[in-house]
Coordinates of C-alpha atoms and ligand atoms in Angstrom, one line a residue:
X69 CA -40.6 -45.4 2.1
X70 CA -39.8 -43.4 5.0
X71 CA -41.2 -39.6 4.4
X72 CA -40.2 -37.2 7.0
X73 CA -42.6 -34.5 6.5
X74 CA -45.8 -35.7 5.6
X75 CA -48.3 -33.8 3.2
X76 CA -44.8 -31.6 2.4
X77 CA -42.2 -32.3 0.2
X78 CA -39.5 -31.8 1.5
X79 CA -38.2 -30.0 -1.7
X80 CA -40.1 -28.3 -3.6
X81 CA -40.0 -27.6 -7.5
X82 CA -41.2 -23.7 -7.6
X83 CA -43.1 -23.1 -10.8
X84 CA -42.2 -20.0 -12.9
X85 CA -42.3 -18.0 -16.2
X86 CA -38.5 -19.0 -16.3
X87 CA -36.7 -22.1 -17.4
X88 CA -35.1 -22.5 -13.9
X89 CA -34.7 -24.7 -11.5
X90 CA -35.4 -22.9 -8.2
X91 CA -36.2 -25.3 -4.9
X92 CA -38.2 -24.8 -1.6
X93 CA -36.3 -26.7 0.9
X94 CA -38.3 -27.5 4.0
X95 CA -36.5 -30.4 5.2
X96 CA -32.8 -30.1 5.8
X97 CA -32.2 -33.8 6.4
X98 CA -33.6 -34.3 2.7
X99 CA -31.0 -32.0 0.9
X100 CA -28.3 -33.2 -1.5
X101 CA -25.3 -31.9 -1.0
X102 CA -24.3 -33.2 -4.8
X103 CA -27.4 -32.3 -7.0
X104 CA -26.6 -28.6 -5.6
X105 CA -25.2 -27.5 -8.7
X106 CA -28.1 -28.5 -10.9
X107 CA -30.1 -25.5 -8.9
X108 CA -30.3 -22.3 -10.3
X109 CA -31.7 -21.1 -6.4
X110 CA -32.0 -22.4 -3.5
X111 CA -35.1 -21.1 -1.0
X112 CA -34.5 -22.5 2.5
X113 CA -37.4 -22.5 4.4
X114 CA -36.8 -20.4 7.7
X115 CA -39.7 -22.7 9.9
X116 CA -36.2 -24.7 11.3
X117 CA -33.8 -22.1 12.1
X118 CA -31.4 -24.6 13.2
X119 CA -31.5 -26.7 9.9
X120 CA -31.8 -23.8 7.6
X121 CA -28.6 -22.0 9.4
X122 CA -26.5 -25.4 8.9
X123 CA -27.6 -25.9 5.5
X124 CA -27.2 -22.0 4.5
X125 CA -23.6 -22.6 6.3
X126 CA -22.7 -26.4 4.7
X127 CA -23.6 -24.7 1.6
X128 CA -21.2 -21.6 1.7
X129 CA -18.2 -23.4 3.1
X130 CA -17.9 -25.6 0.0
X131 CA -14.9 -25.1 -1.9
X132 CA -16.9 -26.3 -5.3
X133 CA -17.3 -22.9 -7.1
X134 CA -21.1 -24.2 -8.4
X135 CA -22.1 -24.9 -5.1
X136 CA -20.9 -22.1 -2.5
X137 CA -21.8 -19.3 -5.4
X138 CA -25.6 -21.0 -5.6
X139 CA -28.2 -18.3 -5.2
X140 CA -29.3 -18.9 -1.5
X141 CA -32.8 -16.9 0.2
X142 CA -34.5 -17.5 3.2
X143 CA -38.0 -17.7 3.3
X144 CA -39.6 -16.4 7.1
X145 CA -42.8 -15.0 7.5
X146 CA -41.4 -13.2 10.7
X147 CA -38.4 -10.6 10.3
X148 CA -35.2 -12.2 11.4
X149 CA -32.4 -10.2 12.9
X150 CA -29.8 -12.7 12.4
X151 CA -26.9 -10.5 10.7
X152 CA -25.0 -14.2 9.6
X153 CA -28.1 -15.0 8.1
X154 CA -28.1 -11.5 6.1
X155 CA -24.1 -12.3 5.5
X156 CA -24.3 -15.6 3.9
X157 CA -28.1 -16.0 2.2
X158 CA -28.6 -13.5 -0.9
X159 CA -31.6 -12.0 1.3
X160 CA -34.3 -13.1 3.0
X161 CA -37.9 -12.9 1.4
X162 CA -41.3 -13.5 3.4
X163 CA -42.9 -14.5 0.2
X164 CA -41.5 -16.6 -3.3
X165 CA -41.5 -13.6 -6.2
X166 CA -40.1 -15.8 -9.2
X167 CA -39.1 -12.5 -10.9
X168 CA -37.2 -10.9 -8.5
X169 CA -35.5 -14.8 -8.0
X170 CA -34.8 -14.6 -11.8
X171 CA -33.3 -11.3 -11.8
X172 CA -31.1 -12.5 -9.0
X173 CA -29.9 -15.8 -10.7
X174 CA -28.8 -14.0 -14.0
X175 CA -26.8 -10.9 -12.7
X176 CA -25.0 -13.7 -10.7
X177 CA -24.7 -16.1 -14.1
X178 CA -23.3 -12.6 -15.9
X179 CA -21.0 -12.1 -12.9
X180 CA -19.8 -16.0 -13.0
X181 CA -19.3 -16.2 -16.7
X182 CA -16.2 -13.7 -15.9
X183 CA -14.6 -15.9 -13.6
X184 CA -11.4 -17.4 -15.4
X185 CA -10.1 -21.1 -13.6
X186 CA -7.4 -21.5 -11.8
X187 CA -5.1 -24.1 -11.2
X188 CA -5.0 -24.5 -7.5
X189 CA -1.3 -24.7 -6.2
X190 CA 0.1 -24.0 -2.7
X191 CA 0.7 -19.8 -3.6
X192 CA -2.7 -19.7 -4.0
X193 CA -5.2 -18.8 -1.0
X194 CA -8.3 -20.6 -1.9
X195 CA -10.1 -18.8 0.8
X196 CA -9.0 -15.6 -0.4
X197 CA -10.6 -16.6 -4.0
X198 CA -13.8 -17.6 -2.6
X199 CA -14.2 -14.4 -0.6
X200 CA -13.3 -12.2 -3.7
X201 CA -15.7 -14.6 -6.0
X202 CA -18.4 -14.3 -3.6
X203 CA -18.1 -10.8 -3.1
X204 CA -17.8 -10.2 -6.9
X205 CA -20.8 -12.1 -7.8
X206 CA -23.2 -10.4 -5.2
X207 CA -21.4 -6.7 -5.4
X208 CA -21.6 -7.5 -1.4
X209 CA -19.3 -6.2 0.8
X210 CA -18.3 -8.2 3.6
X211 CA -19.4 -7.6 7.5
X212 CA -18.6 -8.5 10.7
X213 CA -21.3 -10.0 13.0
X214 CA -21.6 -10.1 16.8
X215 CA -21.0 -13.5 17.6
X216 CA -20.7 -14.5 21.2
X217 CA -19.5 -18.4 20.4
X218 CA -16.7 -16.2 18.6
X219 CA -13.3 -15.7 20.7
X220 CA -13.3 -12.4 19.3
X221 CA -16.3 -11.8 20.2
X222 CA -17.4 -11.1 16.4
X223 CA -17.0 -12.7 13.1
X224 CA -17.0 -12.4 9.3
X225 CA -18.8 -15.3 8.4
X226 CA -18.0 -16.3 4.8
X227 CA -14.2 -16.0 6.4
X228 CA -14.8 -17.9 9.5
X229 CA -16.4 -20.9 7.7
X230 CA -13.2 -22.3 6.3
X231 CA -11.1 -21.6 9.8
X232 CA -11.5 -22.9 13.2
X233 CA -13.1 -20.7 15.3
X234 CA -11.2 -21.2 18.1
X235 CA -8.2 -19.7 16.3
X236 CA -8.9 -16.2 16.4
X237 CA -5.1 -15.2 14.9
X238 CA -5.8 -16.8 11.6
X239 CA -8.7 -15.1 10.7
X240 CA -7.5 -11.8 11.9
X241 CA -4.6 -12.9 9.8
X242 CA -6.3 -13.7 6.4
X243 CA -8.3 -10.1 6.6
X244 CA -5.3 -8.4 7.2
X245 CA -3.1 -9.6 4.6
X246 CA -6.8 -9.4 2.2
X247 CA -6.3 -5.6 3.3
X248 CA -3.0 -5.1 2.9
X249 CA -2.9 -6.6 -0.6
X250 CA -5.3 -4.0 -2.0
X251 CA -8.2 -6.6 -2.8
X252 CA -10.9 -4.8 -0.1
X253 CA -11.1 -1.4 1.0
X254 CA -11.5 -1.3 4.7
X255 CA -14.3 1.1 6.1
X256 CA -14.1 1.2 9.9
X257 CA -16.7 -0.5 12.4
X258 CA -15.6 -0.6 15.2
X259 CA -12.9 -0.9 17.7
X260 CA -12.1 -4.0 19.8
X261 CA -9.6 -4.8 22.4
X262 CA -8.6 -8.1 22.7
X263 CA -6.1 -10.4 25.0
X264 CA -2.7 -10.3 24.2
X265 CA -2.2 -14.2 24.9
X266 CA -5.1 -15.5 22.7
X267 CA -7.1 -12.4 21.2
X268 CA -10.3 -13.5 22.7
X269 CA -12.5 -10.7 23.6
X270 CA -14.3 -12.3 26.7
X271 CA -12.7 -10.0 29.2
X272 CA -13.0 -9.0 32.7
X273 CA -12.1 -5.5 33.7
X274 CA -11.0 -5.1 37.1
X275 CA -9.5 -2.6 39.5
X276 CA -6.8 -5.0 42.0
X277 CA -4.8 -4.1 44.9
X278 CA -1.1 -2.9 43.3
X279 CA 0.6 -5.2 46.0
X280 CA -2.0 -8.3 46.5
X281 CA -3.5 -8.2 42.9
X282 CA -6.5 -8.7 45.1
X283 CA -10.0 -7.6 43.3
X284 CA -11.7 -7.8 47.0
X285 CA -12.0 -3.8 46.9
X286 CA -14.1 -1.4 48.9
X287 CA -14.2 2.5 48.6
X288 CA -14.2 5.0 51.4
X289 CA -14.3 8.9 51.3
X290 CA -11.1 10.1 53.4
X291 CA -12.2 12.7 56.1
X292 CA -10.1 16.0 56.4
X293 CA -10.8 17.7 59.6
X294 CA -10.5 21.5 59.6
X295 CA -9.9 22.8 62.9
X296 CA -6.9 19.8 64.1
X297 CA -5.9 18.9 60.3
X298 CA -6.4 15.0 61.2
X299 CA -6.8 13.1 58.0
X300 CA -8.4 9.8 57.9
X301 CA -11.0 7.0 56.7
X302 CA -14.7 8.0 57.1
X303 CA -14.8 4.8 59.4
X304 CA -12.5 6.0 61.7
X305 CA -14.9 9.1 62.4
X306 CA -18.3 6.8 62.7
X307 CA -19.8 6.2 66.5
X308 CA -23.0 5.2 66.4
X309 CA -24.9 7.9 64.5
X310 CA -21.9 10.4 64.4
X311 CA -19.2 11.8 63.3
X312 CA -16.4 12.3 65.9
X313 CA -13.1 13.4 65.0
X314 CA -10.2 10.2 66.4
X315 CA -7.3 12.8 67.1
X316 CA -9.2 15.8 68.8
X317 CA -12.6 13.9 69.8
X318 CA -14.6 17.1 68.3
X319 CA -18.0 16.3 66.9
X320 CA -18.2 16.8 63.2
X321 CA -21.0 19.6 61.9
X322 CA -21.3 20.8 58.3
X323 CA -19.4 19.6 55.6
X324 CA -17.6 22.1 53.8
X325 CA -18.1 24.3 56.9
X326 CA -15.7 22.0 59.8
X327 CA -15.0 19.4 57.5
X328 CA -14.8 17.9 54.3
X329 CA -14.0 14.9 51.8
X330 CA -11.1 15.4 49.7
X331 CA -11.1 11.6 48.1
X332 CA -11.9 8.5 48.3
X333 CA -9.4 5.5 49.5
X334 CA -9.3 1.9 48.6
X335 CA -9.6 -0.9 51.3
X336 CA -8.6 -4.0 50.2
X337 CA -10.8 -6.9 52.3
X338 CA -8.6 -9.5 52.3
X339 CA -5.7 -7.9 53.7
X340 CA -6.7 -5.0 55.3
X341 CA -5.0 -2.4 53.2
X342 CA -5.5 1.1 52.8
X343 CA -3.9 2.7 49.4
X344 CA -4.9 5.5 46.8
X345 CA -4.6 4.4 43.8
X346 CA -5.8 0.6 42.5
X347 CA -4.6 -0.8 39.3
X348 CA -6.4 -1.7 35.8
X349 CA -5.8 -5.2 35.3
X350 CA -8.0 -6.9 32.1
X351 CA -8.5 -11.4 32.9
X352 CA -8.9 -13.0 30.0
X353 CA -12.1 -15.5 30.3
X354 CA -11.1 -17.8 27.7
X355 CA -7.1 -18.4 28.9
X356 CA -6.8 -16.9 32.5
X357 CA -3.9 -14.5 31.3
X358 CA -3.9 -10.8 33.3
X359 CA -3.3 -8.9 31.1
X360 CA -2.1 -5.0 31.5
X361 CA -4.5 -2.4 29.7
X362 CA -1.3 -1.7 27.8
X363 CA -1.0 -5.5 26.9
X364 CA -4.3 -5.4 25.2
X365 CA -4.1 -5.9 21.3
X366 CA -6.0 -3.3 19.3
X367 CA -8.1 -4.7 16.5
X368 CA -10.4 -2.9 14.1
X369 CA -13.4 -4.4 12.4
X370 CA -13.9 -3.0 9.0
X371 CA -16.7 -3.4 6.3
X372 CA -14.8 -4.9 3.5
X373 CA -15.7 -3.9 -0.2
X374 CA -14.1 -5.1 -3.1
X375 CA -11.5 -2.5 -4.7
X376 CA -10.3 -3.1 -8.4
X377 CA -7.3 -4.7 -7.9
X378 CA -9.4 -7.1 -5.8
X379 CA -12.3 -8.1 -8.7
X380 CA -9.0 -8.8 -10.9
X381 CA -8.0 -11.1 -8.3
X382 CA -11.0 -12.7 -8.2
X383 CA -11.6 -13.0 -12.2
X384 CA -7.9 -14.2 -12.5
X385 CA -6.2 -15.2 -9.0
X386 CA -2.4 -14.6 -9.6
X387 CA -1.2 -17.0 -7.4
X388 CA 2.0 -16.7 -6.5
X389 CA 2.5 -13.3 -8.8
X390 CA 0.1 -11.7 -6.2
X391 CA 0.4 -8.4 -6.5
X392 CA 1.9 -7.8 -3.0
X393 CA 4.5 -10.5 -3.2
X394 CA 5.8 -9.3 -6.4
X395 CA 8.8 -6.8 -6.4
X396 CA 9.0 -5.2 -9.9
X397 CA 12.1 -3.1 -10.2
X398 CA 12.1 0.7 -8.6
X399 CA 8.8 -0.7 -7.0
X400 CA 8.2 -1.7 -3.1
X401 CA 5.2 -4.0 -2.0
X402 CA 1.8 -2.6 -1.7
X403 CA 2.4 -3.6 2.4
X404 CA 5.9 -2.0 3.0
X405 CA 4.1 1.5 1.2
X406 CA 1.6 1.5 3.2
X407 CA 4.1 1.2 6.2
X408 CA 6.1 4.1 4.1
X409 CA 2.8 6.3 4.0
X410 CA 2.4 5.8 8.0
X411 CA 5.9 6.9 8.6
X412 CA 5.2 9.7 6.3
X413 CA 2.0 10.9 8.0
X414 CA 3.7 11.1 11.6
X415 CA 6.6 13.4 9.6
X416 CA 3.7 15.7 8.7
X417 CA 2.9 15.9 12.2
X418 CA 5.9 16.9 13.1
X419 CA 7.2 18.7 10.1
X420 CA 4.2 20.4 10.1
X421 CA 4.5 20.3 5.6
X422 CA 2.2 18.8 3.9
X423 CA 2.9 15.8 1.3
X424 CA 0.8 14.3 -1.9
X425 CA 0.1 10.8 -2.8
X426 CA -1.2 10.0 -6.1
X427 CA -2.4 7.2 -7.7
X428 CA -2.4 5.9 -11.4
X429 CA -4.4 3.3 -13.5
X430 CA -4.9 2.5 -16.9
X431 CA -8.4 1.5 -17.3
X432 CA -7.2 -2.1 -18.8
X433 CA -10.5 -4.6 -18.3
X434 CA -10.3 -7.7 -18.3
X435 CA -12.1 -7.8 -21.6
X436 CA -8.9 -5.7 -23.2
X437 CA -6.6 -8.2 -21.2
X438 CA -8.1 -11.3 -22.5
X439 CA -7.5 -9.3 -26.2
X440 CA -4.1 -8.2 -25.8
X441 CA -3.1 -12.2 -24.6
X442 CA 0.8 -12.2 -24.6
X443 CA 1.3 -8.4 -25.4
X444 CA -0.9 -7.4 -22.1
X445 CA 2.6 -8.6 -19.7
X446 CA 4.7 -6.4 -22.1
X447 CA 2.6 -3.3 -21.9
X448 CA 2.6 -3.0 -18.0
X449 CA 5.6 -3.5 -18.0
X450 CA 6.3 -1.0 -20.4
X451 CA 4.3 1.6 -18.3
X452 CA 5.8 0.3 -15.3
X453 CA 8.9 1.3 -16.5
X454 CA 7.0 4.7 -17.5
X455 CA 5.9 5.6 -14.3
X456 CA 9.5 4.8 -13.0
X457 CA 11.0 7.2 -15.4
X458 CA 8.8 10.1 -15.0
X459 CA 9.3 10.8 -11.2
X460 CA 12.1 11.0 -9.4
X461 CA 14.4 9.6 -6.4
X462 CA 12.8 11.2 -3.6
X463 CA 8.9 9.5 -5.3
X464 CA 7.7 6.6 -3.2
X465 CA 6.4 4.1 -5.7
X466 CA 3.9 1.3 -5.5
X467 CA 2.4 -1.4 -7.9
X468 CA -0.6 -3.4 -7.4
X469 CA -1.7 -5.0 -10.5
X470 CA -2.4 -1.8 -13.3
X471 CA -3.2 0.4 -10.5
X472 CA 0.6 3.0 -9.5
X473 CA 0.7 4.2 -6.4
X474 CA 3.3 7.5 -5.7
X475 CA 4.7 8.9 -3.0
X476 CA 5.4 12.5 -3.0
X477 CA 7.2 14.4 0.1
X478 CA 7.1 17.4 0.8
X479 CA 5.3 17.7 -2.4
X480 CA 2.0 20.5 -2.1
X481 CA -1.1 18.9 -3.6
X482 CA -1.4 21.3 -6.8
X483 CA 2.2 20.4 -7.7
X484 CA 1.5 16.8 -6.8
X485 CA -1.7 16.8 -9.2
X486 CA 0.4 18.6 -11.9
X487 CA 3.0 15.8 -12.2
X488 CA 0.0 13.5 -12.1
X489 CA -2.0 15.2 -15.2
X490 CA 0.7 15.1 -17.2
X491 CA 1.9 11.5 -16.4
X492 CA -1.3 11.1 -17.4
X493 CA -1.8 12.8 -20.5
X494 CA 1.6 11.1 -21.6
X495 CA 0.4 7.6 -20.6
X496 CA -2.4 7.9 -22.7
X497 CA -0.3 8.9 -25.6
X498 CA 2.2 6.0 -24.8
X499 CA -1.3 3.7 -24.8
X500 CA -2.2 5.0 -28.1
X501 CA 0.8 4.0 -29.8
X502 CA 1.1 0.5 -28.5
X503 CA -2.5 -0.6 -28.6
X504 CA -4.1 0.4 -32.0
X505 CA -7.8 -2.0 -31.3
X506 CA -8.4 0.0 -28.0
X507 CA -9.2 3.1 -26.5
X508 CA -7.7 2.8 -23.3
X509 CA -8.5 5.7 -20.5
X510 CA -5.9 6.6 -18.2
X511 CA -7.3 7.5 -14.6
X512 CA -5.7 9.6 -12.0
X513 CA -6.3 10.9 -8.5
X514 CA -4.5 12.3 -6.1
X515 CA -4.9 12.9 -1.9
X516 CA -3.1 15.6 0.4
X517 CA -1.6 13.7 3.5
X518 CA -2.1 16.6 6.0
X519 CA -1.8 15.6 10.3
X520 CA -4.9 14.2 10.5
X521 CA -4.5 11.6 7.5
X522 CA -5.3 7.9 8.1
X523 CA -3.2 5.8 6.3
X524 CA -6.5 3.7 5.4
X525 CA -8.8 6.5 4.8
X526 CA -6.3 7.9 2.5
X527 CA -5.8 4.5 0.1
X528 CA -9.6 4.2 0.0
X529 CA -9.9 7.8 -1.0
X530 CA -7.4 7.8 -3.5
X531 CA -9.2 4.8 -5.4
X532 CA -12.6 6.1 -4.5
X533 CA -10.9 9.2 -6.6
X534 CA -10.3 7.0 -9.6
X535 CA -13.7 5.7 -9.7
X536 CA -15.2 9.4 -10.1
X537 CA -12.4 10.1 -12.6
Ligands
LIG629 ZN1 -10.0 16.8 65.0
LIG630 ZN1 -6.6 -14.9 26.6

């Protein structure tokens, strides 16, 4: 038989106190893609960067629940700064600790025994599930990396796996709508601006000649001489070691004293052209397009972390009764409120009065929900219908899975959190009468939207609120 790494097995049994099945994989060739699943950890073996990075990668963009949630850590005697390596391993280690391995394996087993199937079907977003499983099972929140290979010029890797990565749309796309549904909380990174033809990020600033679009530019300080008031390129005034004014043939002194340089001018090779002003023009590397600084498409990178409406997603996808999609009645989508509470915060700006959002959740785990079986559908809505009844017409009102999102104009926060504490007093009495087996808290928080609100910050606050409650 043909061994490819002499004297080392190419995988390696690691033995430990634990009944476990945890691998040293040194050879990438040598790995089977279908006994993945009877690991309990996978160690890949950092020597071959290249290998481990395609494994770690081949591994993660299964679709096979047991093999892309497999406990992955790279083993590298050397500190790596590789940031997709930190994304998509569960860490790297520079020695094997079977304990802190074992640790790992079971708060991922506890995390996985949640997980309810799913029948796939065409509503459903198996990419978005694997995202929210993923990010579930590790309590990870997702990253962007520098990638240059990337049109963007980053890239989330767990998201990027499953698209092409020539198609920057689609996974600008798939985080948005991840956003917009509630599943992640967005906590800004950074800023990028991208082409407006392709959204690459490979872009070439340049200042052009307004009536050639030539980039062929030189600069040269404009002289103003005092005494006749002749204005004119410094080049005009040069002989030999000089200056010598062209209109009155006076030799130049001091300047600031005879003379002086009030700006600069462009010169444009090419065609010998003398103007003021040059334009900002951005060529896109990757398509050729010229694009207009205004042209440029704005895109923020965010660290995504999993809210509560996205680990119920990811215990029980929803399919096509995703929360966003689904219009319950005096309710708008989670995505046309969060347009509302944009409008609203440029109102404030002008209005110059402040308004209150509030937020509202049952605390209704999954655990309860599994419990209550057919009666869980009646009871939200039942407080759906609550929520409805205790505000009024001029209350914005949102529902993503238990979680009630309000809308209050014009509303000051103290009046805005009164309404809230006793919505929520009487939902818990409300609770109490329909479910006898539980004790089900109510939670409540609620945000000022003053001039300087962000429509993001303000959402993440609110449930970050809830989670102090
Ligand atoms: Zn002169
Ligand atoms: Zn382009």
């Amino acid at each position: 038989m043909n061994k490819p790494n002499e004297g080392k097995a190419a995988i390696k049994h690691i033995e430990s106190d634990y009944d476990k099945e945890i691998v040293l994989v040194s050879d990438f060739s040598a790995f089977d893609m279908k006994k993945a699943p009877l690991y309990d950890a996978v160690i890949l073996d950092f020597t071959d960067k290249k290998g481990c990075l395609e494994l770690l990668k081949t591994i993660r963009s299964s679709f096979i629940e047991s093999i892309y949630l497999l406990p992955i850590f790279v083993l590298s005697i050397i500190e790596i700064k590789d940031d997709e390596i930190g994304q998509l391993s569960d860490g790297v280690i520079n020695n094997i600790q079977t304990d802190s391995i074992n640790s790992f394996i079971e708060k991922v087993k506890v995390k996985r025994k949640q997980l309810k199937p799913f029948t796939p079907s065409p509503e459903i977003d198996k990419n978005l599930i694997k995202l929210l499983r993923f990010s579930f099972t590790r309590e990870k929140s997702l990253l962007p990396v520098k990638d240059r290979h990337s049109v963007i010029g980053y890239k989330y890797p767990l998201i990027n796996l499953a698209l092409d990565s020539k198609d920057a749309g689609a996974e600008m796309k798939a985080i948005t709508k991840a956003v917009e549904e509630g599943f992640f909380s967005a906590k800004f990174i950074d800023r990028m601006h991208l082409c407006g033809k392709c959204y690459s990020g490979f872009l070439n600033y340049k200042e052009v000649d307004p009536e050639t679009g030539d980039a062929h530019l030189e600069t040269e300080n404009i002289i103003h001489h005092f005494s006749c008031a002749y204005m004119g390129p410094e080049s005009d005034f040069v002989r030999e070691d000089k200056l010598i004014c062209p209109k009155c043939t006076k030799t130049l002194r001091h300047i600031g004293v005879d003379y002086d340089k009030p700006s600069v001018m462009y010169h444009s090779i090419e065609s010998d052209r003398y103007f003021q002003d040059p334009e900002m023009k951005v060529e896109c590397l990757n398509c050729g397009h010229i694009n207009d600084i205004e042209g440029l498409v704005q895109y923020d990178l965010f660290e995504l972390s999993l809210t509560d409406e996205g680990i119920d997603e990811a215990i029980q996808p929803t399919g096509s009764q995703s929360a966003a999609d689904t219009v319950y009645s005096g309710y708008i989508t989670y995505a046309t409120f969060g347009t509302f509470l944009r409008f609203e915060i440029e109102r404030v700006k002008s209005s110059q009065k402040n308004s209150s959002i509030g937020l509202l959740r049952p605390g209704i785990t999954s655990e309860i929900e599994n419990d209550l079986g057919h009666q869980y559908q009646k009871l939200i809505e039942e407080i759906s219908a609550f929520v409805v009844n205790n505000t009024t017409a001029s209350h914005i009102l949102s529902r993503s899975v238990n979680s009630f999102f309000i809308l209050m104009p014009e509303t000051p926060l103290d009046k805005c959190n009164m309404a809230m504490e006793k919505m929520k007093k009487s939902l818990k009495t409300l609770l109490e009468n329909n479910v006898k087996d539980h004790d089900i808290e109510v939670h409540a928080s609620v945000r000022e939207i003053t001039p300087n609100s962000e429509y993001q910050s303000v959402l993440n606050d609110l449930r970050a609120g809830i989670l102090k409650d």
